[in-house]
Coordinates of C-alpha atoms in Angstrom, one line a residue:
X165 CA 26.8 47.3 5.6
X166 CA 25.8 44.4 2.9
X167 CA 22.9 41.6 4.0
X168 CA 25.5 39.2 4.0
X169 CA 27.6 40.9 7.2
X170 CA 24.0 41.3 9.0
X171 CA 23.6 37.5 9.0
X172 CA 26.9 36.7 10.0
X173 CA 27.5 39.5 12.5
X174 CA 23.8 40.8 13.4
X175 CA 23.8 43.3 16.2
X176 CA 23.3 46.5 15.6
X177 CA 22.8 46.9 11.5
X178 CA 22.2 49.7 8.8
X179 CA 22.0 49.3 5.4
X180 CA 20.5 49.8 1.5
X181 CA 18.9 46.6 0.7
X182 CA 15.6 45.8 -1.6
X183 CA 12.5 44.6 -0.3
X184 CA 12.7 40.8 -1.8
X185 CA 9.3 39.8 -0.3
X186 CA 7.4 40.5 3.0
X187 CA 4.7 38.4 4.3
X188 CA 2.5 38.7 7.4
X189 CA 1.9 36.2 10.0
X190 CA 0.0 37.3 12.8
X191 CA 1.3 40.0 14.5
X192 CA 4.7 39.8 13.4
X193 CA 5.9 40.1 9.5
X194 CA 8.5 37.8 7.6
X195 CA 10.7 40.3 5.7
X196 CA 13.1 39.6 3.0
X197 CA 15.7 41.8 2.3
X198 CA 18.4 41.7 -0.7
X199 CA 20.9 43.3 -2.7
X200 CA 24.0 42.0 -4.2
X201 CA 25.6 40.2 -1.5
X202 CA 22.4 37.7 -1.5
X203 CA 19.0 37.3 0.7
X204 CA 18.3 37.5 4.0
X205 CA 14.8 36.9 5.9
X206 CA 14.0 38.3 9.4
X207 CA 11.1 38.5 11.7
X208 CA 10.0 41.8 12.5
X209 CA 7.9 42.1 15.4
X210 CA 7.1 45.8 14.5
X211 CA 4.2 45.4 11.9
X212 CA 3.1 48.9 11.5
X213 CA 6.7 49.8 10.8
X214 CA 6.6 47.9 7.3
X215 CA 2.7 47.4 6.9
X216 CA 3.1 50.0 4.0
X217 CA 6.6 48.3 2.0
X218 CA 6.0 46.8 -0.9
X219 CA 8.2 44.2 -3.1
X220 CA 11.2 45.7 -4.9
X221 CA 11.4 48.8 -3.2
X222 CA 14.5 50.3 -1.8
X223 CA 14.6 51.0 1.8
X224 CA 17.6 51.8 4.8
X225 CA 17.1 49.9 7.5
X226 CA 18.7 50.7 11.1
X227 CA 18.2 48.5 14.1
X228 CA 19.4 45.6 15.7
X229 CA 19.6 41.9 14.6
X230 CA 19.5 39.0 16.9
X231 CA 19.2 35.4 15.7
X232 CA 16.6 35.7 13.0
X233 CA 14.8 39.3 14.5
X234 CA 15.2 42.4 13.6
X235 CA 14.0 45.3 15.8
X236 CA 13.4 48.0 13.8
X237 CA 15.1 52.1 15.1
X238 CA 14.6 53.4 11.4
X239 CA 13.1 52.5 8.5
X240 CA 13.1 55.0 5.5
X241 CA 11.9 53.9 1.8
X242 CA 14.1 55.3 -1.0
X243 CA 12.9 54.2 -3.9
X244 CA 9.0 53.0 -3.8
X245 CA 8.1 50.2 -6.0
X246 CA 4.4 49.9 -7.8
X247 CA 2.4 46.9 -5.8
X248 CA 2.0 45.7 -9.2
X249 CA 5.4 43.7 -10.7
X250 CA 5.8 42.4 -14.5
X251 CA 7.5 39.4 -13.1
X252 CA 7.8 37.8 -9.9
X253 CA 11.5 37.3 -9.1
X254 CA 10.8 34.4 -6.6
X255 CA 9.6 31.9 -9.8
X256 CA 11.3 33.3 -13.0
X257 CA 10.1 31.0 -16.0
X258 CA 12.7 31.1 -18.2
X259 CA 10.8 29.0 -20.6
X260 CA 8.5 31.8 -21.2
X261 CA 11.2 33.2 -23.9
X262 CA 9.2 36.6 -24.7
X263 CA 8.6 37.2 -21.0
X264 CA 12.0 36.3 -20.4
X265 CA 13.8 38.7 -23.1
X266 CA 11.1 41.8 -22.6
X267 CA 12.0 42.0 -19.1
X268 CA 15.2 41.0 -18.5
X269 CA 15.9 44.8 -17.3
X270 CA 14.4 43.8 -14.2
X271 CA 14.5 39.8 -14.3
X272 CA 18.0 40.7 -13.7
X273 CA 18.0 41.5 -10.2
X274 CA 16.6 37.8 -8.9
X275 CA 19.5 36.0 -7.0
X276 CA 19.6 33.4 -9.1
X277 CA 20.7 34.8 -12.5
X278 CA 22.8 37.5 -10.2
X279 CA 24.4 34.4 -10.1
X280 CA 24.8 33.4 -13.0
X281 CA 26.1 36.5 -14.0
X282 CA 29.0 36.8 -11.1
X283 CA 30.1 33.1 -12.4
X284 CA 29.8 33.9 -15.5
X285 CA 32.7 37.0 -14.3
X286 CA 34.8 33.9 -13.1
X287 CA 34.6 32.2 -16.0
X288 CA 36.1 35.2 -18.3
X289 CA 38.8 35.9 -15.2
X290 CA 40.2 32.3 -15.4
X291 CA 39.9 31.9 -19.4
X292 CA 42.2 34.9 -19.5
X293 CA 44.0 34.2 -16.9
X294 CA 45.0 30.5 -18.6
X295 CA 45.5 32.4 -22.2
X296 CA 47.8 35.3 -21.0
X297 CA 49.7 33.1 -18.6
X298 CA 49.9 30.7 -21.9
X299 CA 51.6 33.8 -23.8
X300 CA 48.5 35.1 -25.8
X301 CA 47.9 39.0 -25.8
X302 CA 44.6 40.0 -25.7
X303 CA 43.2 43.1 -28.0
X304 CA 40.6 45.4 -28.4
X305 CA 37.5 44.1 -30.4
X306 CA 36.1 46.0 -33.6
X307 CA 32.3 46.0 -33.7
X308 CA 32.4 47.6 -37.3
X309 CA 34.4 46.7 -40.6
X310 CA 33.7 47.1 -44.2
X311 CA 33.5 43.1 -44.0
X312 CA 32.1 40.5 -41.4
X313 CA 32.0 36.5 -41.7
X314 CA 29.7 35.1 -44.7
X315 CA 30.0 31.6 -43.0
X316 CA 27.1 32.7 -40.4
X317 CA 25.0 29.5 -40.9
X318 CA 21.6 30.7 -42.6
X319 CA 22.2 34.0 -40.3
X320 CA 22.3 37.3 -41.8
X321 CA 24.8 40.0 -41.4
X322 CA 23.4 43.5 -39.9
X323 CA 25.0 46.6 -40.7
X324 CA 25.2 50.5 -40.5
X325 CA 26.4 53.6 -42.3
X326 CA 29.4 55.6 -41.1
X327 CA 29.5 58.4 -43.4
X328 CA 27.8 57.5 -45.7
X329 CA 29.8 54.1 -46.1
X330 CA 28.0 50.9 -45.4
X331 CA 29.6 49.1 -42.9
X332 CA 28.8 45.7 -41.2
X333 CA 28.6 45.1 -37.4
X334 CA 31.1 42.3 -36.2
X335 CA 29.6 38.8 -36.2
X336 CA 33.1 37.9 -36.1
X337 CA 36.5 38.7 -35.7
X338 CA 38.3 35.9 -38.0
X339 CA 40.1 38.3 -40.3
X340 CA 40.9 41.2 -37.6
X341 CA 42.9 37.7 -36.2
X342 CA 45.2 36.9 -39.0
X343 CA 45.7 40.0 -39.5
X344 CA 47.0 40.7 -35.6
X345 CA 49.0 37.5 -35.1
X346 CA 51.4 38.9 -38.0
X347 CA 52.2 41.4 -35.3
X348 CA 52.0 39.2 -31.7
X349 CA 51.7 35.7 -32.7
X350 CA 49.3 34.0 -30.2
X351 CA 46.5 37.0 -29.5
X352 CA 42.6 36.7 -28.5
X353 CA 39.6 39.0 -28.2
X354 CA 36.7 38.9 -26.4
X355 CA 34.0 39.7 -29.1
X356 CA 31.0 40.3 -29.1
X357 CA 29.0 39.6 -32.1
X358 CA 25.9 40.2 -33.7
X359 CA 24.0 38.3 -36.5
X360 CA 20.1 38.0 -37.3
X361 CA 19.9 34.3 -36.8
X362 CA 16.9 32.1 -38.6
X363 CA 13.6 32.3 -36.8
X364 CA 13.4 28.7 -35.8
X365 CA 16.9 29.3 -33.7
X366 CA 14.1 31.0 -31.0
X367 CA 13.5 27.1 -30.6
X368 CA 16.6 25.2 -29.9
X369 CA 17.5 26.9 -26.4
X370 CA 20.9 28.0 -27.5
X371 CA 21.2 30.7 -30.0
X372 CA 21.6 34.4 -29.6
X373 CA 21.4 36.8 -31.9
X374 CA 23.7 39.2 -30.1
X375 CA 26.8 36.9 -28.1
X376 CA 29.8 36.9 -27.2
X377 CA 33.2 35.1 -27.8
X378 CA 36.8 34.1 -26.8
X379 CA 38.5 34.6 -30.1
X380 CA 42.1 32.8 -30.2
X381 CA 44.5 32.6 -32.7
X382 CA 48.1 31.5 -32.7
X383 CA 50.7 32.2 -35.3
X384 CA 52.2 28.8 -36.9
X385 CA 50.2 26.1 -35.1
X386 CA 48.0 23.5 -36.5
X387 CA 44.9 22.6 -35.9
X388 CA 46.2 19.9 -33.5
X389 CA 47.8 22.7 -31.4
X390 CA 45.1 24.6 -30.8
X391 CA 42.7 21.9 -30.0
X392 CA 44.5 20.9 -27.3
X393 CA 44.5 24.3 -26.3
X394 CA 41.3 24.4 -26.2
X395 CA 41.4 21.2 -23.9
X396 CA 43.8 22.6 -21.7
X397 CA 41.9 26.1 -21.4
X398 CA 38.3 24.4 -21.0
X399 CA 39.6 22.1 -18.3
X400 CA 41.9 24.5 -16.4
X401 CA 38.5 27.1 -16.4
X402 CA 36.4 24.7 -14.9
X403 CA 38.5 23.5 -12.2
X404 CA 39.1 27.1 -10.9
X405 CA 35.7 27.9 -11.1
X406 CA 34.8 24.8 -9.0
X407 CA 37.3 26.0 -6.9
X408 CA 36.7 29.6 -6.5
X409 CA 32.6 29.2 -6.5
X410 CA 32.2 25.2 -5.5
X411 CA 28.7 26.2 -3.6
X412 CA 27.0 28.2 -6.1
X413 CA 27.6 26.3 -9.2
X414 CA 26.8 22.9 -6.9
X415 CA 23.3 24.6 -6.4
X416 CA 23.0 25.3 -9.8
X417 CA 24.3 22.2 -11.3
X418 CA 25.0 19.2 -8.5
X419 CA 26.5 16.8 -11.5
X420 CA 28.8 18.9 -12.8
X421 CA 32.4 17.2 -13.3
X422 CA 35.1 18.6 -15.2
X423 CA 36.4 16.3 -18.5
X424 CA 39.0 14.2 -18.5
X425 CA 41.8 14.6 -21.6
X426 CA 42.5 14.4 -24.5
X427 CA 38.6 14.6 -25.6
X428 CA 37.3 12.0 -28.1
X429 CA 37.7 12.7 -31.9
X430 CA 35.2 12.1 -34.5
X431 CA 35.5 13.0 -38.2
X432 CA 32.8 14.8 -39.8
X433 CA 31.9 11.4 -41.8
X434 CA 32.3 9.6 -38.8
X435 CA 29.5 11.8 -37.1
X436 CA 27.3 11.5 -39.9
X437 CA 27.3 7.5 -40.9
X438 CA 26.2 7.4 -36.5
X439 CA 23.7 10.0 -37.0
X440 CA 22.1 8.0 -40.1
X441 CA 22.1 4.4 -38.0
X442 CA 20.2 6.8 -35.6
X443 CA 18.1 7.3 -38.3
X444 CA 19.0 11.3 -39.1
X445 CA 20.2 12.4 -42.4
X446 CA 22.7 15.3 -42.9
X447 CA 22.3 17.1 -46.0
X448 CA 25.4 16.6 -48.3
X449 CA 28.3 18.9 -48.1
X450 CA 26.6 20.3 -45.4
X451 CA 26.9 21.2 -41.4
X452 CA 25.3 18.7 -38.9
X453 CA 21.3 19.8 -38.9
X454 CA 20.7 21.1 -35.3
X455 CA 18.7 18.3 -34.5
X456 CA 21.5 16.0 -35.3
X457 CA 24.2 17.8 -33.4
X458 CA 21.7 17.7 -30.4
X459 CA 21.2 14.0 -30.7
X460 CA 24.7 13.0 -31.2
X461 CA 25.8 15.3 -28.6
X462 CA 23.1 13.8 -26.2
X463 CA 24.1 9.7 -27.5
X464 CA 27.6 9.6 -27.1
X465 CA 28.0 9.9 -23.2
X466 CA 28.8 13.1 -20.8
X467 CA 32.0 14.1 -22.0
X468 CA 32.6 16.7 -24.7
X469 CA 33.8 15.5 -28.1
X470 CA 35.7 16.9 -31.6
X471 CA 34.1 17.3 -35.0
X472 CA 36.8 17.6 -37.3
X473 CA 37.4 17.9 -41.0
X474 CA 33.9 19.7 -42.2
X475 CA 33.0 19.4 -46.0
X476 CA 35.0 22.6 -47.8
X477 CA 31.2 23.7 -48.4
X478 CA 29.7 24.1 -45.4
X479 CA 32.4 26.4 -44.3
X480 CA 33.7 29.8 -44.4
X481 CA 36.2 30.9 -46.7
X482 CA 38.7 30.8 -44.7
X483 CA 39.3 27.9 -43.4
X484 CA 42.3 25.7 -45.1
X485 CA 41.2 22.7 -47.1
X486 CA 43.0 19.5 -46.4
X487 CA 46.0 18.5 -48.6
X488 CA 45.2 14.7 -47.8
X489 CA 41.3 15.0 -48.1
X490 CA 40.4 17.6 -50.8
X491 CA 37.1 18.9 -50.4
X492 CA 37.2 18.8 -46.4
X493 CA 38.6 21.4 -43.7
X494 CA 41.3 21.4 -41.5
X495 CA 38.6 22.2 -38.8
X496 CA 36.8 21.6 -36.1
X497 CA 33.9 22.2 -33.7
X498 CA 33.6 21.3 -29.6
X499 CA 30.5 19.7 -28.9
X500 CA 29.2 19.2 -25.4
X501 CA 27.7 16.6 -23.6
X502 CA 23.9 15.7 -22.7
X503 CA 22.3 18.3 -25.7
X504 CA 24.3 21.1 -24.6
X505 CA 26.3 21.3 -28.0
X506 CA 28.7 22.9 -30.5
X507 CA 30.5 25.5 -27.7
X508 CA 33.8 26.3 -29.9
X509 CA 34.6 26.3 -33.8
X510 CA 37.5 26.6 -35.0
X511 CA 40.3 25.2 -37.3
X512 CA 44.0 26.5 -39.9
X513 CA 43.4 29.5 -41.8
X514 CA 43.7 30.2 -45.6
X515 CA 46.3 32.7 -46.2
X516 CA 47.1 32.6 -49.5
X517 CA 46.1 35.1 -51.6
X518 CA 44.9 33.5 -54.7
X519 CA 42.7 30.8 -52.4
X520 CA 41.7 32.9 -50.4
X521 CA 40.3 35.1 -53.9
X522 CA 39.0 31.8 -55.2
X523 CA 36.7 30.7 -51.7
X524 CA 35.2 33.9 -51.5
X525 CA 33.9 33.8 -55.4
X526 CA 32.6 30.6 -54.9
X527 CA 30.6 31.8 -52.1
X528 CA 29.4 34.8 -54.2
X529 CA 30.9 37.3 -52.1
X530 CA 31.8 40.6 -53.7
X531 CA 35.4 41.3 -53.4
X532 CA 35.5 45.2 -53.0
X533 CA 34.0 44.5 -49.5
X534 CA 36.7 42.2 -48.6
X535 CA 40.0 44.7 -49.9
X536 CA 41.0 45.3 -47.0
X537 CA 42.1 42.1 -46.1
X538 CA 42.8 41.0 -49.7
X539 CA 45.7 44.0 -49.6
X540 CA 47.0 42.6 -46.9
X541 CA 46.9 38.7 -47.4
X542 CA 48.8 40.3 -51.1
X543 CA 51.5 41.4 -49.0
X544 CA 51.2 38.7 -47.1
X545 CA 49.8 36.7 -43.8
X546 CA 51.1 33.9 -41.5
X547 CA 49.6 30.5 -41.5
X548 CA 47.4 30.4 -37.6
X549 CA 45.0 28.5 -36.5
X550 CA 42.4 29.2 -34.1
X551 CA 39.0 29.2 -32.2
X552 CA 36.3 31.0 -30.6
X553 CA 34.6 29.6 -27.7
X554 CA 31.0 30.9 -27.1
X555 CA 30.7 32.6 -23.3
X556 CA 27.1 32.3 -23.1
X557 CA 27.6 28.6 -24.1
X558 CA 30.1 27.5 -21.8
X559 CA 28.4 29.5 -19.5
X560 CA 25.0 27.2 -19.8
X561 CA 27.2 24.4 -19.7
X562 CA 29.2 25.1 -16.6
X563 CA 25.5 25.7 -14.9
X564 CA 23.5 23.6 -16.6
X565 CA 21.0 26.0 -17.3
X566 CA 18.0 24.7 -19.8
X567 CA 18.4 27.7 -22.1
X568 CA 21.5 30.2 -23.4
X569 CA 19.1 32.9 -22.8
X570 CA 19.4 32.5 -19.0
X571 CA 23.4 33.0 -19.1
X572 CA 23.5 37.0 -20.5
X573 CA 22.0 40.0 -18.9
X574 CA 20.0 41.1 -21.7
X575 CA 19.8 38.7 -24.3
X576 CA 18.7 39.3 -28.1
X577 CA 16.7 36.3 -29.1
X578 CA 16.1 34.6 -32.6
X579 CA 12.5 36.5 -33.8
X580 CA 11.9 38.4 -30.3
X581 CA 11.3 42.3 -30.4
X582 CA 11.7 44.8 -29.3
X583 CA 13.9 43.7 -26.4
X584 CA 16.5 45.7 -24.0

C-alpha cells in the first residue's frame, strides 16, 4: 500500500514509507510519512509508539486511518536513520551549489526534486513520442570515440585509455549523426555528454559539466526544416506535459504558458548591434558572452527566440558556411525567455570532404584523431541538418527552477569535487 491510497482510502493501512518528519504536541505526535507516491501527515495518539523514530528512517506501519489519525497495531523500523542529517529535506537551498552537488545522493529523496525528476520522465516520454511519431529512429549513444566535438566553448574534452588507445568521452554525438542518417535518414539519440566546463560556468546557474541531450538529425533538410521542428517538438512537449502533470508543474511554475509559433528570428548581427545599444560588447567573430545571451534573452519579452547565422569562427567545424554570407553559419541557437537561455544549437552540416579537411586545420585539430570520419565523409556523407536540445535545460525551463543543477539527480558542476 503507497501513502497516497492511505489518504484517499484510510481504514485499515500497512505499508513501507520514510519517516519525513515527526513532531510532538502534547500528548499526541504529528507524523509525516513519505515515499514515492508523495507525503502524508497523521496524528498519532500513541506517543510512546514513535517516541524513539527518527527522520529518514524506514519503518512498516500497520493500523488504521481515519480522517487525519492513525492508530497504530504495528510499528517496526527497518532501516534506522542517525538523529543527525547532512541536509534537511524540508528547506533544500539549492543556492548552496557545493551543499547541493555533495549531497545530492540523499537531497534526492525530498518531494520536491522527486518531482522534478518524474516530470523530467514526461518530458523525454513526449519528446520521443513527437520524434518517432514524426519518422525519426532513435539509436544507441556512444560515450567513447577516438574523436569528440572541438567546438566545446572554452570547455575541455576528458578522455580515457581503452587498450592502450586514448580515447575521448562523448561531449557530443555530431559526427556519430552524419554518419547514421546515411543509413535511416531522420535519427536521434539521447546523449549524454561530458565536458570540463570553465570554472566561472559554476556561476551562471546553467551549466553542467556532465548533461544530457536530444540529438536530431535529418537527412536532406535545411536549417529551416529543422527549426521548425524544433518549434513543433518544443511546443507539442509542453502541451502534453501540461496536460499529463497540470498540478505539479502549476506548483512549481504558476506562469508557465506554452509559446506561440513560428518563434521570432534574429541574426547573429542583429543580436549583437541590440546587445551594444544595451551597452554590452560581443567580442568579434565570436559567440554571444554569457552575460549578453542572459540579457538579451531576459529584454526581449517571454517568448523563446532564434539566433541564426553565427560567425564561421565561433563555431565548430562542422557546421556549413553560408553561400550568400561567407564567413557566417547556416546555424542556429534557441534561446529562452526571462534569463533562462540558449536550450538547443543546431544548424546544416559540412559534408564535404575537402571542407570538412580545411575547418578542422584551421582549428588546429590533428587529423589522425578525426580518420574515422574523414574515411567516411571520402566515400561520402549526406547533406543533414540538425539539433540537440539540452534536457536539463528545458527541464529548468518547463519548472522554472533558479538553477540547471536542480533538474538532474546527481549533477557534475563547473569546479565542484568530488561529487556523486
Amino acid at each position: 500500500m503507497y501513502v497516497r491510497d492511505v489518504v484517499r482510502h484510510g481504514g485499515e493501512v500497512e505499508l513501507l514509507a520514510w519517516v519525513h518528519d515527526l513532531k510532538f504536541v502534547g500528548d499526541r505526535c504529528i507524523l509525516e510519512l513519505r515515499d514515492s507516491t508523495g507525503v502524508a501527515s497523521f496524528i498519532v495518539p500513541q506517543v510512546e509508539v514513535v517516541r524513539n523514530l527518527t527522520r529518514e528512517s524506514l519503518v512498516y506501519v500497520k493500523g488504521f486511518v481515519e480522517g487525519d489519525v492513525l492508530k497504530v497495531c504495528e510499528l517496526r523500523t527497518i532501516v534506522k536513520a542517525p538523529p543527525e542529517l547532512p541536509v534537511d529535506l524540508k528547506e533544500v537551498d539549492p543556492s548552496d551549489v557545493r551543499k547541493f552537488a555533495r549531497y545530492s545522493y540523499f537531497i534526492i529523496r525530498s518531494p520536491k526534486y522527486a518531482n522534478v525528476l518524474k516530470i523530467q520522465q514526461w518530458v523525454l516520454y513526449y519528446v520521443r513520442d513527437f520524434l518517432i511519431k514524426s519518422g525519426f529512429v532513435e539509436l544507441l549513444p556512444p560515450i567513447i570515440s577516438p574523436c569528440s566535438d572541438p567546438g566545446l566553448r572554452g570547455a575541455r574534452k576528458l578522455k580515457t585509455k581503452l587498450y592502450g588507445y586514448e580515447y575521448e568521452l562523448m561531449s557530443s554525438v555530431i559526427m556519430f549523426k552524419q554518419a547514421a542518417v546515411a543509413s535511416l535518414e531522420k535519427i536521434f539519440f539521447v546523449a549524454r555528454n561530458v565536458r570540463e566546463e570553465p570554472l566561472e560556468n559554476m556561476h551562471t546557474g546553467r551549466h553542467l559539466c556532465e548533461f544530457t541531450q536530444v540529438d536530431v538529425e535529418w537527412a536532406y533538410a535545411s536549417m529551416w526544416d529543422v527549426m521548425k521542428l524544433c518549434e513543433d517538438l518544443v511546443v507539442y512537449t509542453m502541451e502534453k506535459v501540461l496536460e499529463t502533470c497540470r498540478d505539479v508543474v502549476m506548483k512549481f511554475n504558476p506562469s508557465l504558458k506554452v509559446p506561440k509559433k513560428p518563434f521570432k528570428v534574429l541574426t547573429y548581427d542583429e543580436a549583437t548591434d541590440i546587445l551594444r545599444k544595451l551597452g554590452i560588447e560581443t567580442p568579434k567573430g565570436h559567440e554571444l558572452t554569457q552575460e549578453g545571451e542572459t540579457k538579451l534573452s531576459e529584454y526581449l519579452g517571454d517568448e523563446p527566440f532564434w539566433i541564426i547565422k553565427y560567425p564561421k569562427t565561433s563555431r565548430g567545424f562542422y557546421y556549413l558556411e553560408d553561400p550568400e554570407k561567407p564567413g557566417y553559419n547556416r546555424d542556429f541557437n534557441l534561446i529562452l525567455p526571462c534569463g533562462f537561455g540558449e536550450v538547443v544549437d543546431g544548424g546544416e552540416r559540412e559534408y564535404r570532404y575537402d571542407k570538412i579537411v580545411e575547418r578542422l586545420r584551421q582549428m588546429g585539430e590533428d587529423l589522425e584523431r578525426y580518420s574515422w570520419f574523414l574515411e567516411l565523409a571520402k566515400i561520402g556523407i549526406p547533406p543533414s541538418a540538425g539539433f540537440g536540445l539540452g534536457v536539463e535545460r528545458f527541464t529548468r525551463y518547463i519548472l522554472g527552477l533558479r538553477y540547471v543543477w536542480e533538474a538532474v539527480p546527481f549533477p557534475k558542476v563547473p569546479g565542484i569535487v568530488p561529487t556523486p
